[in-house]
C-alpha atoms as an extended CHARMM CRD file, in Angstrom:
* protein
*
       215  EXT
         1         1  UNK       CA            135.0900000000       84.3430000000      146.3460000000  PROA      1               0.0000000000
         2         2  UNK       CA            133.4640000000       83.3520000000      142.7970000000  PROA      2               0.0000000000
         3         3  UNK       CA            135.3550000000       79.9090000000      142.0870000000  PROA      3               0.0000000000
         4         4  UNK       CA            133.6480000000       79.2590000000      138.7960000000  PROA      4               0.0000000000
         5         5  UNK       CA            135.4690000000       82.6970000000      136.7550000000  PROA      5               0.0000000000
         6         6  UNK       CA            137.3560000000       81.0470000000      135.2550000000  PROA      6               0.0000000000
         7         7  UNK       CA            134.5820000000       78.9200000000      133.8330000000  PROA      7               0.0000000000
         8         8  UNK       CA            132.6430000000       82.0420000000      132.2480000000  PROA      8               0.0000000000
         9         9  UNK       CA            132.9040000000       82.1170000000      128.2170000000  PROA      9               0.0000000000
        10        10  UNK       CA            131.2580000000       82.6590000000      125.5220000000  PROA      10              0.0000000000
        11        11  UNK       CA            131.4860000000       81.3940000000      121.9330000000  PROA      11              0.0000000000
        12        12  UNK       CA            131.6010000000       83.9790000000      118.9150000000  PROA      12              0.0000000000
        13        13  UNK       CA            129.7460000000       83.2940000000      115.9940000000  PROA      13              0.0000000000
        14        14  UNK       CA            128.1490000000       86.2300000000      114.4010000000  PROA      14              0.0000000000
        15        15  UNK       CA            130.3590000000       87.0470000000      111.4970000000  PROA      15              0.0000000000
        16        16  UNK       CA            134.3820000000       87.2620000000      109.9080000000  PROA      16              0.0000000000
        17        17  UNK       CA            136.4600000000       89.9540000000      108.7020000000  PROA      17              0.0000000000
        18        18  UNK       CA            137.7810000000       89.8380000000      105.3320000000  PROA      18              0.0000000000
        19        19  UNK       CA            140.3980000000       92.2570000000      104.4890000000  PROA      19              0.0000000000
        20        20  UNK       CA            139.2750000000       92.1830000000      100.4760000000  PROA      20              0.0000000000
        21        21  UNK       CA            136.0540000000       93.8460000000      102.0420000000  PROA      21              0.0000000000
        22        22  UNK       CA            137.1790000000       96.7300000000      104.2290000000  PROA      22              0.0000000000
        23        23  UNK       CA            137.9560000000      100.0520000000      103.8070000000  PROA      23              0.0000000000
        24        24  UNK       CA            141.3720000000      101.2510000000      102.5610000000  PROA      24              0.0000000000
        25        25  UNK       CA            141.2430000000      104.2370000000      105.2900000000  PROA      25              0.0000000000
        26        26  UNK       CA            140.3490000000      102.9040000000      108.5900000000  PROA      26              0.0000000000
        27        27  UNK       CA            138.2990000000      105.9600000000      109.9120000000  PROA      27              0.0000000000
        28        28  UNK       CA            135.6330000000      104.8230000000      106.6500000000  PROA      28              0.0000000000
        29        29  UNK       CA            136.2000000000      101.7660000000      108.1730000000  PROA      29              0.0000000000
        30        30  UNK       CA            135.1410000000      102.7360000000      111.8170000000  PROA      30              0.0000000000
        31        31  UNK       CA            132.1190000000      104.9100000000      110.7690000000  PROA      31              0.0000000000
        32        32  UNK       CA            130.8730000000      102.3080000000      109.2310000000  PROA      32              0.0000000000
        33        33  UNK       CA            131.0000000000      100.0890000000      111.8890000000  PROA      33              0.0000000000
        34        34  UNK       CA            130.1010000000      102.7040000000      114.3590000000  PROA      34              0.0000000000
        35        35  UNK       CA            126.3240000000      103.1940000000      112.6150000000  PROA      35              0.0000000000
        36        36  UNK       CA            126.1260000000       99.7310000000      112.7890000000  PROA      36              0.0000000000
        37        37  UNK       CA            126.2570000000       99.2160000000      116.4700000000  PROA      37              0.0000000000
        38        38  UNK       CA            124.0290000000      102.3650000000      116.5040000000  PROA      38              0.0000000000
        39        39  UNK       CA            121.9080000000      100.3440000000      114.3000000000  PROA      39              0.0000000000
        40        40  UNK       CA            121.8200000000       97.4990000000      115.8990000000  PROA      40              0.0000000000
        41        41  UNK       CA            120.7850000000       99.2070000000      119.3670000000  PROA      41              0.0000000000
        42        42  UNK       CA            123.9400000000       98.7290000000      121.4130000000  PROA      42              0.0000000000
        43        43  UNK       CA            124.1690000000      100.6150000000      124.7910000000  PROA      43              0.0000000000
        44        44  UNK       CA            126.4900000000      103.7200000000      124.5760000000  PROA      44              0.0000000000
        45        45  UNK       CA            127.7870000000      102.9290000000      121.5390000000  PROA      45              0.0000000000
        46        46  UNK       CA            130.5100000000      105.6180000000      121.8750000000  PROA      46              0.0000000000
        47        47  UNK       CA            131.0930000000      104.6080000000      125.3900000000  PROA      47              0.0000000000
        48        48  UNK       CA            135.0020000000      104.5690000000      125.0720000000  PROA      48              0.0000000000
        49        49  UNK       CA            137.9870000000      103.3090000000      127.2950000000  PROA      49              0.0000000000
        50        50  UNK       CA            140.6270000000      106.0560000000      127.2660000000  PROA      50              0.0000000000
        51        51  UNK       CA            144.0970000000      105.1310000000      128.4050000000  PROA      51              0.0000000000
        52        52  UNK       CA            146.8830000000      107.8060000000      129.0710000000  PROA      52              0.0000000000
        53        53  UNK       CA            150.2450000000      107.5630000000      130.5060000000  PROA      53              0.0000000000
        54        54  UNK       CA            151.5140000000      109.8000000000      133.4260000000  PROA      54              0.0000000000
        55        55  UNK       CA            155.2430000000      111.1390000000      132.7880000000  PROA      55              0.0000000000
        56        56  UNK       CA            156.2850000000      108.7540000000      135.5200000000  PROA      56              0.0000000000
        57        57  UNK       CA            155.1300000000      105.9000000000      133.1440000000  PROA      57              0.0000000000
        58        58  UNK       CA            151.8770000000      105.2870000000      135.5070000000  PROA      58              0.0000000000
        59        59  UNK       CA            148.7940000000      104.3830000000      133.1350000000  PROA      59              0.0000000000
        60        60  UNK       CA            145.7940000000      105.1250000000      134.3230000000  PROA      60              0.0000000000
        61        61  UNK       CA            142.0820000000      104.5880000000      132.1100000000  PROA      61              0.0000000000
        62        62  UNK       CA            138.6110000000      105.3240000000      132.3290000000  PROA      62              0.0000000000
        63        63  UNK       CA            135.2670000000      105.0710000000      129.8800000000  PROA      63              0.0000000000
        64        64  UNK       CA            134.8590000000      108.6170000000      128.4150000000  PROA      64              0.0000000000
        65        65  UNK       CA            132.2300000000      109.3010000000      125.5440000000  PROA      65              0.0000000000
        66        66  UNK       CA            133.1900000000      109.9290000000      121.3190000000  PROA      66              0.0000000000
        67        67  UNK       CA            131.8070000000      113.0570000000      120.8790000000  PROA      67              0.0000000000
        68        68  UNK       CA            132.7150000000      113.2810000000      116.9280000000  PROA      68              0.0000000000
        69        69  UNK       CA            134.5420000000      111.1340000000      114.4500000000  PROA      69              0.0000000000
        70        70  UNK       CA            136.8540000000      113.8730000000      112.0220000000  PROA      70              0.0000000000
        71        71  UNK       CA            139.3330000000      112.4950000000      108.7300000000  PROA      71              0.0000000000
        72        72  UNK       CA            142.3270000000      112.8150000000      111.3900000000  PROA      72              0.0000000000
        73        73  UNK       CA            140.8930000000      111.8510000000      114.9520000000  PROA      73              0.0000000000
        74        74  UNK       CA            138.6540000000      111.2480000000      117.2040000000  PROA      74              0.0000000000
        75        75  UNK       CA            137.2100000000      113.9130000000      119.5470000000  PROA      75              0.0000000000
        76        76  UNK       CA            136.2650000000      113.7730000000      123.4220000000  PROA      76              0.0000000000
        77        77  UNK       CA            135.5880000000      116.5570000000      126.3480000000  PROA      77              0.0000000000
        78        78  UNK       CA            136.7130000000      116.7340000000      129.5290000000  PROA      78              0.0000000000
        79        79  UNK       CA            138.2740000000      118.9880000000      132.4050000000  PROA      79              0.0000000000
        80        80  UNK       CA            141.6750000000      119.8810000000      131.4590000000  PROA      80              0.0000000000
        81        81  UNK       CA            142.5840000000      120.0740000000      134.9510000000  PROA      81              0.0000000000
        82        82  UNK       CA            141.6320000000      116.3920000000      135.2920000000  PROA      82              0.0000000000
        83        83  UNK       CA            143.3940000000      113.1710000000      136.0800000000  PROA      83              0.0000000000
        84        84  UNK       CA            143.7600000000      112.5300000000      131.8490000000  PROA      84              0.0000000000
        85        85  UNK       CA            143.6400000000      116.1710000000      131.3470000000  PROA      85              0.0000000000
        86        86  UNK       CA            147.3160000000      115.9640000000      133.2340000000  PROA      86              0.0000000000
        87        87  UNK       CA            148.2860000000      112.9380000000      131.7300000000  PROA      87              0.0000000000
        88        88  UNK       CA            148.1280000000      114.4430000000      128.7470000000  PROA      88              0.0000000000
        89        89  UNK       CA            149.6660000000      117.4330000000      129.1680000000  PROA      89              0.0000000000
        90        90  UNK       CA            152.4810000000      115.1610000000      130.4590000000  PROA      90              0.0000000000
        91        91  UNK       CA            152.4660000000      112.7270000000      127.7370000000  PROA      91              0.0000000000
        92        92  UNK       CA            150.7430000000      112.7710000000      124.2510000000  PROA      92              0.0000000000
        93        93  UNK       CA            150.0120000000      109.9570000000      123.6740000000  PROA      93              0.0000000000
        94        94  UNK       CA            147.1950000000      107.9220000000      124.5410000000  PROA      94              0.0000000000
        95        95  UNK       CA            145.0770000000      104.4450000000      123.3760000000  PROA      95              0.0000000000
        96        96  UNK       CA            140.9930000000      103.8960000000      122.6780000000  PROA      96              0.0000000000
        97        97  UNK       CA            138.7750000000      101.1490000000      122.9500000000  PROA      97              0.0000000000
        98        98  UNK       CA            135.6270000000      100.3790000000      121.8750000000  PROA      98              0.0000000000
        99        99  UNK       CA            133.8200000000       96.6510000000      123.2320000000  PROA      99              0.0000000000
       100       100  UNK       CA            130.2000000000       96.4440000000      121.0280000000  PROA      100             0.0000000000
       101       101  UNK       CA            129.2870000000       93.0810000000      122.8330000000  PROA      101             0.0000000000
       102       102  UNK       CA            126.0670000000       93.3170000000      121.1250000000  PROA      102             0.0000000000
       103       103  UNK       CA            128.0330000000       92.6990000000      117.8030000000  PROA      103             0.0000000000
       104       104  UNK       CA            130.8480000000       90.5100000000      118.9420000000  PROA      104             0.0000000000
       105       105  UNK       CA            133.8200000000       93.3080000000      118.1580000000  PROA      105             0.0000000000
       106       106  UNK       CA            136.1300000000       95.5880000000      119.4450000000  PROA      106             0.0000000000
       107       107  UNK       CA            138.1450000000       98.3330000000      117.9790000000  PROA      107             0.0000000000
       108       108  UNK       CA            141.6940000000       99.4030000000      119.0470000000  PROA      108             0.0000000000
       109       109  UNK       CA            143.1520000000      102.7600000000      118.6810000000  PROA      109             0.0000000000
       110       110  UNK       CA            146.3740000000      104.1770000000      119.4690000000  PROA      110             0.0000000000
       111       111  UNK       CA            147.9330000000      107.5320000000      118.7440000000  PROA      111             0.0000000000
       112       112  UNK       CA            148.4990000000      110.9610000000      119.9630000000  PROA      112             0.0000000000
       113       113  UNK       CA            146.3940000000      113.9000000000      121.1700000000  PROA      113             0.0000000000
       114       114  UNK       CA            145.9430000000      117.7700000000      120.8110000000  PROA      114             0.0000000000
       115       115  UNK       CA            143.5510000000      119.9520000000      122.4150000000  PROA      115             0.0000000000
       116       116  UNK       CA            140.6870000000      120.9030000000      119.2440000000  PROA      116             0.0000000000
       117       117  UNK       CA            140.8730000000      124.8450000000      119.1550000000  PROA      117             0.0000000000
       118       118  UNK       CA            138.4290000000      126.7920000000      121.7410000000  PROA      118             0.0000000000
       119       119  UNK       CA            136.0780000000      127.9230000000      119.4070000000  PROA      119             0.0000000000
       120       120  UNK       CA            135.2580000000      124.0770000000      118.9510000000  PROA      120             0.0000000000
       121       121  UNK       CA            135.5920000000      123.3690000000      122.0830000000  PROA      121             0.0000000000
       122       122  UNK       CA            132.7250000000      126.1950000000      123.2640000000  PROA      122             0.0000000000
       123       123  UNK       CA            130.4600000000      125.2680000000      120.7350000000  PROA      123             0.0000000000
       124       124  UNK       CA            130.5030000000      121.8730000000      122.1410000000  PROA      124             0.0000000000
       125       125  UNK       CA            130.0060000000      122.6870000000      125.3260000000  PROA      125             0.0000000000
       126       126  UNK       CA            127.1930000000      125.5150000000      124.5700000000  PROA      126             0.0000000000
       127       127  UNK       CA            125.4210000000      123.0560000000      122.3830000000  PROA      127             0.0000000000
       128       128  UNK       CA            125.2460000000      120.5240000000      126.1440000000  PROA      128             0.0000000000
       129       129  UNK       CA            121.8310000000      120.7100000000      127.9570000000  PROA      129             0.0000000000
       130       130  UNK       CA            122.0310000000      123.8180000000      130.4950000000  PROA      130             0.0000000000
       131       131  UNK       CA            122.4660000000      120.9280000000      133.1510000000  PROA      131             0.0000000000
       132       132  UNK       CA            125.8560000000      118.9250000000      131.8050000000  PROA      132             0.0000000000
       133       133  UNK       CA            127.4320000000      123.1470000000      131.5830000000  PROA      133             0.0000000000
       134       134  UNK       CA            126.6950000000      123.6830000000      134.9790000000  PROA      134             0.0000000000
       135       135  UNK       CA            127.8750000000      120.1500000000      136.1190000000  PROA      135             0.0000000000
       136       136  UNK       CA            131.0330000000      121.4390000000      134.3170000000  PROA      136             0.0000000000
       137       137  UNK       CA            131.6810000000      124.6680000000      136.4930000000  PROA      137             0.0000000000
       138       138  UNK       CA            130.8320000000      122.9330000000      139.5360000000  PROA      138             0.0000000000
       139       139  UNK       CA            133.7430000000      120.3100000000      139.1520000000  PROA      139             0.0000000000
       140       140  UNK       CA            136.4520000000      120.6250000000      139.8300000000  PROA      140             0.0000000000
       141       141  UNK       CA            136.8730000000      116.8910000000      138.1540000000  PROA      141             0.0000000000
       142       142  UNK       CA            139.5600000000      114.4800000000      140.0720000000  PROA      142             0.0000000000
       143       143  UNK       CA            139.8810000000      117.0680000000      143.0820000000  PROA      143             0.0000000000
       144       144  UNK       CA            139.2760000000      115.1150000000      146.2850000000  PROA      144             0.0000000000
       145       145  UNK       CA            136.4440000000      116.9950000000      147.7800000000  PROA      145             0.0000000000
       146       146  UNK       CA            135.2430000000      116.5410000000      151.9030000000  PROA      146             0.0000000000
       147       147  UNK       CA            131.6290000000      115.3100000000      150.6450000000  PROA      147             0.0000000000
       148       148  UNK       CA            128.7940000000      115.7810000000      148.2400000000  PROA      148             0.0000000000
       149       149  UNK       CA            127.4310000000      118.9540000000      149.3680000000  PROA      149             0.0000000000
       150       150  UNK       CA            130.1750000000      120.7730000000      148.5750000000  PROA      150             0.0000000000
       151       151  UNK       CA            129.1410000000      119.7280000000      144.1850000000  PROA      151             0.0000000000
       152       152  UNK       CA            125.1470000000      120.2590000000      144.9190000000  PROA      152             0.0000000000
       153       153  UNK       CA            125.8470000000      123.7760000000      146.7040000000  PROA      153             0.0000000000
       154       154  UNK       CA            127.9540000000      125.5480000000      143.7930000000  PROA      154             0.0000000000
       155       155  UNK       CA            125.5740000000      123.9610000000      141.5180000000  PROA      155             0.0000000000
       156       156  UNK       CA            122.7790000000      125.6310000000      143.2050000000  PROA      156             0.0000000000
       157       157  UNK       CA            124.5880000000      128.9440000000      143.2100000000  PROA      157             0.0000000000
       158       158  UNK       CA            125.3600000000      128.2730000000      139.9930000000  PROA      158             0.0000000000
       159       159  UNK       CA            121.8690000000      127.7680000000      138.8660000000  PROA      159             0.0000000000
       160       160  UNK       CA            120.7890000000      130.9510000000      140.6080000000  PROA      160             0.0000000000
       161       161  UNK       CA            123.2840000000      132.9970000000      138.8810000000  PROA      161             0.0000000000
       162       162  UNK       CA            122.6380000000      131.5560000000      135.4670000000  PROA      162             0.0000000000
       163       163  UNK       CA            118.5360000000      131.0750000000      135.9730000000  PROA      163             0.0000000000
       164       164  UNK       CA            117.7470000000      133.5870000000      133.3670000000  PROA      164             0.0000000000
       165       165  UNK       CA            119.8120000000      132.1600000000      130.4950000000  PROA      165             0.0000000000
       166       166  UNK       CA            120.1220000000      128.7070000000      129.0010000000  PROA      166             0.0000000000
       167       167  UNK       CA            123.6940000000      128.5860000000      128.0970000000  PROA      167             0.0000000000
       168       168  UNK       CA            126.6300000000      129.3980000000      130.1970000000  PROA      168             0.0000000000
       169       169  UNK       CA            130.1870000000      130.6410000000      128.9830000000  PROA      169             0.0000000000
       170       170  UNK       CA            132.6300000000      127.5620000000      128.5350000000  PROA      170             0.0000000000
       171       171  UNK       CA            135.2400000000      127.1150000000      131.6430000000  PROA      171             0.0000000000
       172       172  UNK       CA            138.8950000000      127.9840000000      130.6700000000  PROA      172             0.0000000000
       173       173  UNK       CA            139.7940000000      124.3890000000      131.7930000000  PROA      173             0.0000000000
       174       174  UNK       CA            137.0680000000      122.4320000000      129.8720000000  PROA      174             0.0000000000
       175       175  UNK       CA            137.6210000000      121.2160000000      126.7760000000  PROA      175             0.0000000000
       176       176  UNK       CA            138.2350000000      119.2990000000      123.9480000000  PROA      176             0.0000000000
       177       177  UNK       CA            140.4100000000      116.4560000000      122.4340000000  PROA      177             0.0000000000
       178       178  UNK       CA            141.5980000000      115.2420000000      119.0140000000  PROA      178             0.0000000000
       179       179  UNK       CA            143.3460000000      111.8960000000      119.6040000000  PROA      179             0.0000000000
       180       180  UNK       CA            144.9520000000      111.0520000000      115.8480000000  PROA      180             0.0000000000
       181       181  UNK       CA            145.1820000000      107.1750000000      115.5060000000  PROA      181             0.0000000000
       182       182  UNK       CA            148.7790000000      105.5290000000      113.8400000000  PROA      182             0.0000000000
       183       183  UNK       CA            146.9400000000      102.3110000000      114.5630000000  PROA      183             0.0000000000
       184       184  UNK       CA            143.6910000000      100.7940000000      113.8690000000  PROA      184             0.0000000000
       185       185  UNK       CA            142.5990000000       97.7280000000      114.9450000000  PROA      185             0.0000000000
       186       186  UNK       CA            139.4360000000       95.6720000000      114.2400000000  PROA      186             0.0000000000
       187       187  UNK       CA            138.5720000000       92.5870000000      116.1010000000  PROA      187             0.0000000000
       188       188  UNK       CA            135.5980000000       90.3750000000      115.0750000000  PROA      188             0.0000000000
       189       189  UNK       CA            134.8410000000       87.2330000000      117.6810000000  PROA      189             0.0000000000
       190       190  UNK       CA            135.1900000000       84.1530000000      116.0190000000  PROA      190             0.0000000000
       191       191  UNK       CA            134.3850000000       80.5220000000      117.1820000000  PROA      191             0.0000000000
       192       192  UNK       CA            136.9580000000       78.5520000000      119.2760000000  PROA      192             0.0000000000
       193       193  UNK       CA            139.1680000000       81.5840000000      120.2630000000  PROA      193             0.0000000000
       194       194  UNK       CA            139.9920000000       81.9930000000      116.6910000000  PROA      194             0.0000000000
       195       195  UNK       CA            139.0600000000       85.2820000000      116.4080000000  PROA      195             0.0000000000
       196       196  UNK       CA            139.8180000000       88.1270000000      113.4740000000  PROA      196             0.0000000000
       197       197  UNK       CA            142.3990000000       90.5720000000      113.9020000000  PROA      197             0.0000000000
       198       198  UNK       CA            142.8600000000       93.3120000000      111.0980000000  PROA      198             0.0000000000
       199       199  UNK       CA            145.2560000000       96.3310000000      111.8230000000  PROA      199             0.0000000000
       200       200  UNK       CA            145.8650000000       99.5070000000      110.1500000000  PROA      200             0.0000000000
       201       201  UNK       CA            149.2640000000      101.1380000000      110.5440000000  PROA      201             0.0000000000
       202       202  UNK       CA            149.7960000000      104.5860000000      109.2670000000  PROA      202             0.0000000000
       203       203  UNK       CA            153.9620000000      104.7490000000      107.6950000000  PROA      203             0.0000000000
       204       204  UNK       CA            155.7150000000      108.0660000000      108.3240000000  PROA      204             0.0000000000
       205       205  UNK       CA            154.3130000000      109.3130000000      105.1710000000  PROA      205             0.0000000000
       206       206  UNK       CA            150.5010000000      108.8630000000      106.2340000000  PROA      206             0.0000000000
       207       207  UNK       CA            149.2730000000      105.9750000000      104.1690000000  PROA      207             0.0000000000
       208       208  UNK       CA            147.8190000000      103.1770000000      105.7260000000  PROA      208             0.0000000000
       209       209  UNK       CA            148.7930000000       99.4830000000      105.7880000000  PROA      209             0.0000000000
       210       210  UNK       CA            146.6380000000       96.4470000000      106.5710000000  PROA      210             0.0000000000
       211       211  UNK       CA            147.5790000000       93.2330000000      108.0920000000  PROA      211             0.0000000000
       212       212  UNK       CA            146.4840000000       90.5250000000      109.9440000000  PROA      212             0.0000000000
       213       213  UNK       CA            147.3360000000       89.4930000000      113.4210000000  PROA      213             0.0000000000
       214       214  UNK       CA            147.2100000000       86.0080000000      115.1570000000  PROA      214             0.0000000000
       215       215  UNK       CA            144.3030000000       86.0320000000      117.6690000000  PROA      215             0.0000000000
């Protein structure tokens, strides 16, 4: 056992958030951070926590990878047939996160999701390197499987079958994700504890609010 946890911190002190200074729609406001943490060289920048909700109430989360940012959402792949693919056909709704280290911030999002429609969802997965499309068909993602072998063999059948072409058709249960925020939230480190907290809340007629929230 590690007794000194509890002794690990760190102090923030690369820069603020003012609210005068942000965007007024808080997907500007996330692009604009998102190229700079691509600027500034941080590791899988759209590295992304995704949290879902069984129907039971169970939450369950993993990292999963942006894969576009759209004026309503923000898109990811997976199998459909997966642990979060049945989560969300169980329950809509569903929470990002975002941890730049690099730059001392984190972004929030919570909201709801809807499949994008198939043709999207193909050219996505058509546009993947012949590899990642096979790895796809070969999955059958959150299935317990008796060992390894079982993935390396139907991806070497797989490869056979496909060895004259360099993009496969897209799997009926792989696909893609809009998740549409109703909240926003930026966090910027700050000395002390005393960190930034600025939240966007979208009303029932779509327009967003900004406030601030105690660290």
């Amino acid at each position: 056992m590690n007794k000194n946890i509890e002794d690990i911190r760190k102090d923030y002190r690369k820069s603020s958030l003012d609210p005068e200074q942000m965007s007024e729609n808080p997907l500007v406001q996330f692009q604009l951070w998102f190229d700079e943490a691509l600027k500034s060289d941080v590791m899988e920048a759209n590295a992304m926590n995704l949290a879902t909700v069984s129907k039971k109430g169970t939450p369950s989360s993993r990292i999963v990878l942006l894969k576009g940012i759209e004026e309503d959402g923000f898109l990811f792949y997976t199998n459909y047939q997966s642990r979060k693919g049945r989560q969300i056909e169980e329950n809509e709704h569903a929470a990002l996160t975002f941890f730049w280290p690099e730059l001392e911030r984190q972004v929030r999002i919570e909201g709801v999701t809807e499949k994008v429609s198939p043709e999207t969802s193909t050219a996505y997965f058509q546009s993947r390197p012949k590899g990642s499309q096979i790895g796809a068909w070969a999955s059958p993602q959150s299935a317990i499987i008796e060992n390894r072998e079982i993935l390396e063999e139907r991806a070497q059948q797989l490869e056979k079958q496909y060895a004259t072409v360099e993009t496969l058709p897209r799997p009926q249960q792989w696909g893609g994700y809009r998740v549409i925020p109703g909240m926003i939230e930026f966090w910027q480190g700050r000395s002390s504890r005393m960190h930034d907290r600025l939240t966007y809340f979208r009303d029932e007629k779509g327009n967003w609010d900004i406030q601030r929230l105690a660290p």
